[in-house]
Short mmCIF file of C-alpha atoms and ligand atoms in Angstrom, two decimals:
data_model
loop_
_atom_site.label_atom_id
_atom_site.label_comp_id
_atom_site.label_asym_id
_atom_site.label_seq_id
_atom_site.Cartn_x
_atom_site.Cartn_y
_atom_site.Cartn_z
CA UNK A 1 59.57 142.30 96.50
CA UNK A 2 62.06 144.97 95.57
CA UNK A 3 60.00 148.15 95.96
CA UNK A 4 60.53 147.69 99.70
CA UNK A 5 64.30 147.97 99.04
CA UNK A 6 66.06 151.15 98.04
CA UNK A 7 69.45 152.84 98.11
CA UNK A 8 70.11 155.36 100.82
CA UNK A 9 72.91 157.84 101.49
CA UNK A 10 74.72 157.00 104.74
CA UNK A 11 75.27 160.68 105.55
CA UNK A 12 72.55 161.49 108.13
CA UNK A 13 72.47 165.13 107.14
CA UNK A 14 71.66 164.11 103.54
CA UNK A 15 69.67 160.86 103.71
CA UNK A 16 68.91 160.97 99.96
CA UNK A 17 67.28 157.82 98.59
CA UNK A 18 67.42 156.19 95.17
CA UNK A 19 65.63 153.33 93.49
CA UNK A 20 67.03 149.84 93.57
CA UNK A 21 67.51 149.80 89.78
CA UNK A 22 69.82 152.79 89.68
CA UNK A 23 73.48 151.98 89.12
CA UNK A 24 75.33 154.22 91.58
CA UNK A 25 78.57 154.12 93.52
CA UNK A 26 77.83 157.14 95.66
CA UNK A 27 75.17 159.69 96.56
CA UNK A 28 74.41 162.04 93.66
CA UNK A 29 73.83 164.93 96.09
CA UNK A 30 76.64 164.72 98.63
CA UNK A 31 78.97 162.02 97.19
CA UNK A 32 78.81 159.91 100.38
CA UNK A 33 78.57 156.12 100.26
CA UNK A 34 75.24 154.37 99.78
CA UNK A 35 73.56 151.62 101.75
CA UNK A 36 70.90 149.21 100.60
CA UNK A 37 68.00 149.96 102.93
CA UNK A 38 64.81 147.98 103.49
CA UNK A 39 61.29 148.78 104.54
CA UNK A 40 61.24 145.71 106.78
CA UNK A 41 57.57 146.17 107.72
CA UNK A 42 56.64 145.29 104.16
CA UNK A 43 58.92 142.25 103.93
CA UNK A 44 58.59 138.70 105.23
CA UNK A 45 61.13 138.79 108.05
CA UNK A 46 61.76 135.53 109.96
CA UNK A 47 60.71 135.54 113.61
CA UNK A 48 63.99 133.99 114.73
CA UNK A 49 67.31 132.97 113.20
CA UNK A 50 66.29 129.34 113.71
CA UNK A 51 64.00 129.82 110.69
CA UNK A 52 67.01 129.34 108.43
CA UNK A 53 67.84 125.87 109.73
CA UNK A 54 65.30 124.04 107.57
CA UNK A 55 67.24 125.09 104.49
CA UNK A 56 70.05 122.64 105.21
CA UNK A 57 67.93 119.82 103.74
CA UNK A 58 68.79 120.50 100.13
CA UNK A 59 69.84 118.41 97.18
CA UNK A 60 72.56 120.63 95.77
CA UNK A 61 73.28 123.43 93.36
CA UNK A 62 71.49 121.91 90.38
CA UNK A 63 68.30 121.08 92.15
CA UNK A 64 65.39 123.38 92.85
CA UNK A 65 67.20 124.07 96.10
CA UNK A 66 70.07 126.00 94.48
CA UNK A 67 69.39 129.11 96.52
CA UNK A 68 69.28 127.16 99.75
CA UNK A 69 72.54 125.45 98.81
CA UNK A 70 74.29 128.84 98.69
CA UNK A 71 75.60 129.96 102.07
CA UNK A 72 74.68 133.49 101.03
CA UNK A 73 71.16 133.10 99.61
CA UNK A 74 70.10 130.67 102.31
CA UNK A 75 69.68 133.95 104.23
CA UNK A 76 67.91 135.78 101.41
CA UNK A 77 65.20 137.27 103.64
CA UNK A 78 68.00 139.37 105.18
CA UNK A 79 69.13 140.78 101.81
CA UNK A 80 65.87 141.05 99.86
CA UNK A 81 66.86 143.58 97.18
CA UNK A 82 66.25 141.25 94.22
CA UNK A 83 63.02 141.42 92.25
CA UNK A 84 62.39 137.70 91.89
CA UNK A 85 64.43 134.64 92.79
CA UNK A 86 65.13 134.17 89.07
CA UNK A 87 67.32 137.31 89.22
CA UNK A 88 69.78 135.64 91.56
CA UNK A 89 73.21 134.67 90.23
CA UNK A 90 74.69 131.90 92.33
CA UNK A 91 77.49 129.39 91.86
CA UNK A 92 77.17 127.71 95.26
CA UNK A 93 79.27 130.23 97.22
CA UNK A 94 79.45 130.61 100.98
CA UNK A 95 79.71 126.98 102.01
CA UNK A 96 82.51 127.72 104.42
CA UNK A 97 83.66 126.32 107.74
CA UNK A 98 83.91 127.68 111.27
CA UNK A 99 86.66 125.68 112.96
CA UNK A 100 87.14 125.51 116.71
CA UNK A 101 90.91 125.97 116.73
CA UNK A 102 92.03 124.54 120.07
CA UNK A 103 95.60 123.76 119.00
CA UNK A 104 96.16 127.32 117.84
CA UNK A 105 94.36 128.64 120.92
CA UNK A 106 96.74 126.72 123.14
CA UNK A 107 99.77 128.06 121.30
CA UNK A 108 98.72 131.69 121.72
CA UNK A 109 97.54 131.35 125.30
CA UNK A 110 93.78 131.17 124.83
CA UNK A 111 91.52 128.70 126.58
CA UNK A 112 90.28 125.63 124.73
CA UNK A 113 86.91 126.34 123.11
CA UNK A 114 87.56 130.09 122.82
CA UNK A 115 89.15 130.55 119.42
CA UNK A 116 87.33 129.97 116.12
CA UNK A 117 88.60 130.39 112.58
CA UNK A 118 86.14 131.21 109.80
CA UNK A 119 87.62 129.87 106.55
CA UNK A 120 86.28 132.11 103.79
CA UNK A 121 89.09 130.81 101.56
CA UNK A 122 86.87 127.75 101.03
CA UNK A 123 84.69 129.72 98.62
CA UNK A 124 84.78 128.71 94.91
CA UNK A 125 87.34 131.35 93.93
CA UNK A 126 89.28 130.91 97.17
CA UNK A 127 88.31 134.07 99.05
CA UNK A 128 85.46 135.82 100.86
CA UNK A 129 84.85 137.98 97.79
CA UNK A 130 82.42 135.40 96.34
CA UNK A 131 79.93 136.30 99.09
CA UNK A 132 79.76 139.80 97.67
CA UNK A 133 80.10 139.02 93.97
CA UNK A 134 77.01 136.80 93.97
CA UNK A 135 74.99 139.77 95.25
CA UNK A 136 76.55 142.37 92.94
CA UNK A 137 76.17 140.10 89.89
CA UNK A 138 72.54 139.61 90.86
CA UNK A 139 72.05 143.37 90.77
CA UNK A 140 74.06 143.65 87.53
CA UNK A 141 71.73 141.12 85.93
CA UNK A 142 68.66 142.95 87.29
CA UNK A 143 69.73 146.19 85.60
CA UNK A 144 70.74 144.51 82.35
CA UNK A 145 74.49 145.17 82.58
CA UNK A 146 76.76 143.16 80.28
CA UNK A 147 80.24 144.45 81.15
CA UNK A 148 81.59 144.39 84.69
CA UNK A 149 84.88 145.71 86.05
CA UNK A 150 86.97 146.13 89.17
CA UNK A 151 90.31 147.29 90.49
CA UNK A 152 91.92 144.64 92.64
CA UNK A 153 94.77 143.43 94.78
CA UNK A 154 93.89 140.00 93.34
CA UNK A 155 90.97 138.36 95.07
CA UNK A 156 88.22 140.64 93.82
CA UNK A 157 89.53 140.18 90.28
CA UNK A 158 89.66 136.38 90.63
CA UNK A 159 86.10 136.32 91.92
CA UNK A 160 84.81 138.80 89.34
CA UNK A 161 86.42 136.89 86.46
CA UNK A 162 84.89 133.61 87.68
CA UNK A 163 81.37 134.98 88.07
CA UNK A 164 81.62 136.89 84.78
CA UNK A 165 82.60 133.80 82.88
CA UNK A 166 80.00 131.53 84.50
CA UNK A 167 77.12 133.94 84.11
CA UNK A 168 77.79 135.42 80.69
CA UNK A 169 79.25 138.85 81.43
CA UNK A 170 82.37 140.42 79.98
CA UNK A 171 84.82 140.93 82.87
CA UNK A 172 87.52 143.58 83.01
CA UNK A 173 90.08 143.87 85.81
CA UNK A 174 92.66 146.52 86.66
CA UNK A 175 95.61 145.48 88.76
CA UNK A 176 98.71 147.37 89.86
CA UNK A 177 101.84 146.14 88.13
CA UNK A 178 103.88 143.84 90.35
CA UNK A 179 101.30 144.22 93.14
CA UNK A 180 99.46 140.92 92.92
CA UNK A 181 100.35 137.37 93.90
CA UNK A 182 100.85 134.95 91.01
CA UNK A 183 98.09 132.61 92.20
CA UNK A 184 95.49 135.38 92.04
CA UNK A 185 96.72 136.75 88.71
CA UNK A 186 96.57 133.26 87.20
CA UNK A 187 92.93 132.96 88.27
CA UNK A 188 91.85 136.15 86.46
CA UNK A 189 93.62 134.87 83.34
CA UNK A 190 92.25 131.32 83.63
CA UNK A 191 88.67 132.52 83.97
CA UNK A 192 89.06 134.74 80.92
CA UNK A 193 88.97 138.17 82.56
CA UNK A 194 90.42 140.95 80.40
CA UNK A 195 93.32 141.76 82.68
CA UNK A 196 95.07 145.12 82.54
CA UNK A 197 98.14 145.83 84.61
CA UNK A 198 98.59 149.52 85.14
CA UNK A 199 101.53 151.45 86.50
CA UNK A 200 100.74 152.14 90.14
CA UNK A 201 99.06 150.50 93.10
CA UNK A 202 95.51 149.52 94.09
CA UNK A 203 94.50 153.06 94.98
CA UNK A 204 95.58 154.25 91.51
CA UNK A 205 93.71 151.38 89.84
CA UNK A 206 90.51 152.10 91.73
CA UNK A 207 90.65 155.81 90.93
CA UNK A 208 91.07 154.98 87.23
CA UNK A 209 88.33 152.35 87.01
CA UNK A 210 85.89 154.60 88.89
CA UNK A 211 86.50 157.33 86.29
CA UNK A 212 85.85 154.87 83.48
CA UNK A 213 82.73 153.39 85.08
CA UNK A 214 81.35 156.87 85.85
CA UNK A 215 80.98 157.59 82.12
CA UNK A 216 77.69 155.97 81.04
CA UNK A 217 79.00 155.74 77.47
CA UNK A 218 81.35 152.97 78.58
CA UNK A 219 78.49 150.84 79.90
CA UNK A 220 80.65 149.38 82.66
CA UNK A 221 79.15 148.12 85.91
CA UNK A 222 81.60 148.61 88.82
CA UNK A 223 82.14 145.63 91.13
CA UNK A 224 84.39 147.14 93.82
CA UNK A 225 83.06 147.41 97.35
CA UNK A 226 81.82 150.98 96.80
CA UNK A 227 79.03 149.01 95.16
CA UNK A 228 76.58 148.66 98.07
CA UNK A 229 75.08 145.44 96.70
CA UNK A 230 78.38 143.62 97.20
CA UNK A 231 78.29 144.34 100.89
CA UNK A 232 74.79 142.89 101.18
CA UNK A 233 76.21 139.48 100.26
CA UNK A 234 79.15 139.84 102.61
CA UNK A 235 76.77 140.21 105.56
CA UNK A 236 76.17 136.48 105.23
CA UNK A 237 79.61 135.70 106.69
CA UNK A 238 78.22 136.89 110.01
CA UNK A 239 75.00 134.89 109.61
CA UNK A 240 76.99 131.70 109.03
CA UNK A 241 79.12 132.31 112.10
CA UNK A 242 76.00 132.75 114.20
CA UNK A 243 74.53 129.62 112.64
CA UNK A 244 77.64 127.55 113.38
CA UNK A 245 77.45 128.73 117.00
CA UNK A 246 73.76 127.82 117.39
CA UNK A 247 72.89 131.52 116.99
CA UNK A 248 75.02 132.58 119.96
CA UNK A 249 77.12 135.65 119.00
CA UNK A 250 80.84 135.42 119.85
CA UNK A 251 82.44 138.06 122.07
CA UNK A 252 84.73 139.25 119.27
CA UNK A 253 84.97 139.22 115.48
CA UNK A 254 88.41 140.04 114.06
CA UNK A 255 88.84 140.97 110.41
CA UNK A 256 91.69 142.31 108.25
CA UNK A 257 91.17 145.88 107.03
CA UNK A 258 91.99 146.80 103.43
CA UNK A 259 89.39 148.74 101.48
CA UNK A 260 87.15 148.23 104.56
CA UNK A 261 84.19 146.67 102.77
CA UNK A 262 84.07 143.50 104.81
CA UNK A 263 84.07 145.14 108.24
CA UNK A 264 81.43 147.59 106.95
CA UNK A 265 79.22 144.70 105.88
CA UNK A 266 79.62 143.06 109.30
CA UNK A 267 78.56 146.26 111.06
CA UNK A 268 75.49 146.54 108.83
CA UNK A 269 74.59 142.90 109.42
CA UNK A 270 74.53 143.36 113.18
CA UNK A 271 72.82 146.74 113.00
CA UNK A 272 69.97 145.09 111.09
CA UNK A 273 69.79 141.92 113.18
CA UNK A 274 69.48 144.06 116.30
CA UNK A 275 66.85 146.28 114.69
CA UNK A 276 64.87 143.20 113.67
CA UNK A 277 65.15 141.72 117.16
CA UNK A 278 66.88 138.61 115.81
CA UNK A 279 69.84 138.83 118.22
CA UNK A 280 70.15 140.32 121.67
CA UNK A 281 73.89 140.98 121.79
CA UNK A 282 76.34 142.43 119.25
CA UNK A 283 79.92 141.11 119.23
CA UNK A 284 82.84 143.51 119.44
CA UNK A 285 84.83 144.15 116.28
CA UNK A 286 88.59 144.36 115.80
CA UNK A 287 89.85 145.59 112.43
CA UNK A 288 93.51 144.82 111.77
CA UNK A 289 95.64 146.85 109.37
CA UNK A 290 99.12 145.95 108.18
CA UNK A 291 101.63 148.48 109.50
CA UNK A 292 102.62 149.23 105.93
CA UNK A 293 99.05 150.24 105.03
CA UNK A 294 97.66 151.61 108.27
CA UNK A 295 95.44 154.56 107.39
CA UNK A 296 92.51 153.36 109.51
CA UNK A 297 94.65 152.65 112.55
CA UNK A 298 96.38 156.00 112.23
CA UNK A 299 93.06 157.85 112.05
CA UNK A 300 91.12 155.89 114.66
CA UNK A 301 93.64 154.71 117.24
CA UNK A 302 96.19 157.52 117.06
CA UNK A 303 94.01 160.51 116.11
CA UNK A 304 90.73 159.47 117.72
CA UNK A 305 88.55 159.63 114.60
CA UNK A 306 85.07 158.23 115.22
CA UNK A 307 81.68 158.00 113.48
CA UNK A 308 80.08 160.65 115.69
CA UNK A 309 76.58 160.00 114.39
CA UNK A 310 77.79 160.46 110.83
CA UNK A 311 79.49 163.80 111.51
CA UNK A 312 82.99 162.36 111.60
CA UNK A 313 85.93 164.71 111.18
CA UNK A 314 86.22 164.82 107.38
CA UNK A 315 89.06 167.31 107.67
CA UNK A 316 91.21 164.76 109.52
CA UNK A 317 90.75 162.34 106.63
CA UNK A 318 91.51 164.96 103.99
CA UNK A 319 94.63 166.05 105.83
CA UNK A 320 96.07 162.52 106.10
CA UNK A 321 95.56 162.06 102.35
CA UNK A 322 97.10 165.45 101.60
CA UNK A 323 100.15 164.51 103.68
CA UNK A 324 100.40 161.20 101.79
CA UNK A 325 100.32 163.08 98.48
CA UNK A 326 102.94 165.51 99.63
CA UNK A 327 105.37 162.82 100.78
CA UNK A 328 104.58 160.55 97.78
CA UNK A 329 103.65 157.88 100.32
CA UNK A 330 103.09 154.36 98.97
CA UNK A 331 101.72 151.55 101.14
CA UNK A 332 103.87 148.45 101.36
CA UNK A 333 103.20 145.10 103.02
CA UNK A 334 103.75 141.38 102.43
CA UNK A 335 99.97 141.10 102.88
CA UNK A 336 99.43 142.41 99.34
CA UNK A 337 95.65 141.91 99.57
CA UNK A 338 95.41 144.77 102.08
CA UNK A 339 98.09 147.03 100.63
CA UNK A 340 95.64 149.94 100.40
CA UNK A 341 96.15 153.42 101.81
CA UNK A 342 92.92 155.18 100.76
CA UNK A 343 90.15 152.81 101.89
CA UNK A 344 86.97 153.88 100.13
CA UNK A 345 84.66 152.43 102.77
CA UNK A 346 86.25 154.37 105.61
CA UNK A 347 83.01 156.10 106.73
CA UNK A 348 81.13 152.80 106.81
CA UNK A 349 84.00 151.25 108.78
CA UNK A 350 83.72 154.06 111.34
CA UNK A 351 80.01 153.27 111.60
CA UNK A 352 80.74 149.55 112.05
CA UNK A 353 83.23 150.36 114.83
CA UNK A 354 80.50 152.41 116.49
CA UNK A 355 77.82 149.73 116.15
CA UNK A 356 80.14 146.93 117.30
CA UNK A 357 82.10 148.83 119.96
CA UNK A 358 85.18 148.13 117.91
CA UNK A 359 88.92 148.71 118.02
CA UNK A 360 91.59 149.01 115.34
CA UNK A 361 95.17 147.81 115.49
CA UNK A 362 98.06 147.34 113.11
CA UNK A 363 100.54 144.47 112.89
CA UNK A 364 103.94 144.25 111.23
CA UNK A 365 104.78 141.96 108.32
CA UNK A 366 106.84 139.81 110.69
CA UNK A 367 103.87 139.39 113.01
CA UNK A 368 101.66 138.56 110.03
CA UNK A 369 104.08 135.91 108.73
CA UNK A 370 104.47 134.37 112.17
CA UNK A 371 100.70 134.18 112.61
CA UNK A 372 100.26 132.82 109.08
CA UNK A 373 102.69 130.02 109.87
CA UNK A 374 100.73 129.16 113.02
CA UNK A 375 97.41 129.03 111.16
CA UNK A 376 99.04 126.71 108.63
CA UNK A 377 100.65 124.54 111.31
CA UNK A 378 97.53 124.19 113.46
CA UNK A 379 94.70 124.89 111.02
CA UNK A 380 93.87 124.73 107.31
CA UNK A 381 96.16 127.66 106.44
CA UNK A 382 95.42 131.07 104.97
CA UNK A 383 97.02 133.84 102.94
CA UNK A 384 99.06 136.55 104.72
CA UNK A 385 96.34 139.25 104.86
CA UNK A 386 94.00 136.82 106.62
CA UNK A 387 96.61 136.01 109.25
CA UNK A 388 96.67 139.66 110.29
CA UNK A 389 93.60 138.71 112.35
CA UNK A 390 95.50 136.19 114.48
CA UNK A 391 98.45 138.58 114.84
CA UNK A 392 95.96 141.26 115.90
CA UNK A 393 94.38 138.89 118.40
CA UNK A 394 97.77 138.26 120.00
CA UNK A 395 98.32 142.01 120.24
CA UNK A 396 94.91 142.59 121.83
CA UNK A 397 95.57 139.77 124.31
CA UNK A 398 98.94 141.28 125.23
CA UNK A 399 97.11 144.57 125.87
CA UNK A 400 94.54 142.65 127.96
CA UNK A 401 91.72 143.97 125.78
CA UNK A 402 90.81 140.39 124.88
CA UNK A 403 91.04 137.82 127.65
CA UNK A 404 91.93 134.14 127.15
CA UNK A 405 88.41 132.87 127.87
CA UNK A 406 86.47 135.19 125.57
CA UNK A 407 85.02 133.71 122.39
CA UNK A 408 86.82 135.06 119.35
CA UNK A 409 86.23 134.47 115.64
CA UNK A 410 89.06 135.37 113.25
CA UNK A 411 87.89 135.81 109.65
CA UNK A 412 90.38 134.05 107.39
CA UNK A 413 89.57 135.86 104.18
CA UNK A 414 91.71 134.02 101.63
CA UNK A 415 92.97 130.49 100.93
CA UNK A 416 96.51 129.41 101.81
CA UNK A 417 97.28 128.62 98.14
CA UNK A 418 96.53 132.17 97.01
CA UNK A 419 100.04 133.26 97.90
CA UNK A 420 102.38 130.31 98.40
CA UNK A 421 105.41 132.49 97.64
CA UNK A 422 104.98 134.06 101.04
CA UNK A 423 105.59 130.64 102.62
CA UNK A 424 108.26 129.31 100.33
N1 F0G B 1 91.71 139.78 102.97
C1 F0G B 1 91.88 139.43 101.69
C2 F0G B 1 92.38 138.08 101.40
C3 F0G B 1 91.56 140.35 100.67
O1 F0G B 1 91.70 139.99 99.40
C4 F0G B 1 91.09 141.62 101.02
C5 F0G B 1 90.76 142.62 100.00
C6 F0G B 1 90.95 141.93 102.38
C7 F0G B 1 91.26 140.98 103.32
C8 F0G B 1 90.45 143.25 102.83
O2 F0G B 1 89.08 143.33 102.72
O3 F0G B 1 88.90 145.40 101.41
O4 F0G B 1 86.94 144.45 102.56
O5 F0G B 1 88.79 145.48 103.87
N2 F0G B 1 91.04 142.49 98.78
C9 F0G B 1 90.58 143.41 97.73
C10 F0G B 1 90.87 142.83 96.38
C11 F0G B 1 90.98 144.80 97.92
O6 F0G B 1 91.01 143.58 95.41
O7 F0G B 1 90.95 141.61 96.24
P1 F0G B 1 88.37 144.75 102.65
#
């Protein structure tokens, strides 16, 4: 199956392609990000999304229906990069819930039946990261990797350590000292990840681990979201939302923005569904930054940066980073998961905003905490970064960009118990 899948540079003036078995975190020619691309004509593509419904009749993870049990691999025809089904590493991820949140809707002035919360914290390791890890571990197994690594604000490391332990890899995680909630740190330790705290923040950790993984001598497979296979799995969050809404797209999807992998995956999901004729309308996207880590909002909303067919203003990005260096800027927010000032997936996020007619906003820590309390009071709860979505929704309603009767899905990326300190 996999010779119809390949890796492709997202820069339209480069368009280099690479085989599916190469381990890359960027284009060898122009250093841009890579996509997983498919020659759909040579693949068995379902005629409608309803095709996936028959997969609900499964016996569970340890039956022959293990792939159907996974809320990611149930949609495997839409991420067919694996060679055979035996390559797939799954622990039963992606069985998450879309809740119609009428009590919360009422509190924030939306109409009943308009607001939905997608609880990705219900994944095995407690965050949306499992959707991506299952895909990246599948690729790691395909290429014979044995050691995997990531930099993390806590959830990626928890997920990596869990998958590594359950599927026989050695897991290594880099975290910034004092920059991670205790719940997440305890997970990496519990699952047996080799956990290194380094002086600095997430951006420093990622820079360091990318250097280490770039040296083939180290034999380390990188699991951060620059790995395009991870994002293939994260597309499934959108498929499940469509499924829970009888394949009717919502008007809006709202997601927190950190390293910008998730929003990028959502944009790719809808780009492909449209191309395949499987949906007729694409929802709008809102990406919400924390004010203390607002690079995307600064660039897009204040300085007008846009995808521009791939020819986005690279100078504007370089100059914001140069100014950060000069002033020794450090991001800071209570939403530690998204305390990131140099989001590596920025170009893909610009593309997602283009595809989904999106907007970006930022919200303060106070707004995040207030929204988090509301999700806990009138929902299943979530960690602070996830609540940025609800705070962002309130902002977009106040600006009359979202109206009370539009259908809105907020992606709650992490479980409430990830960061109980924030509540207590
Ligand atoms: N929400 C939560 C709970 C997260 O853990 C993250 C990212 C995000 C949102 C942002 O997602 O990076 O795709 O824009 N956490 C990463 C980590 C960085 O290391 O756990 P993004």
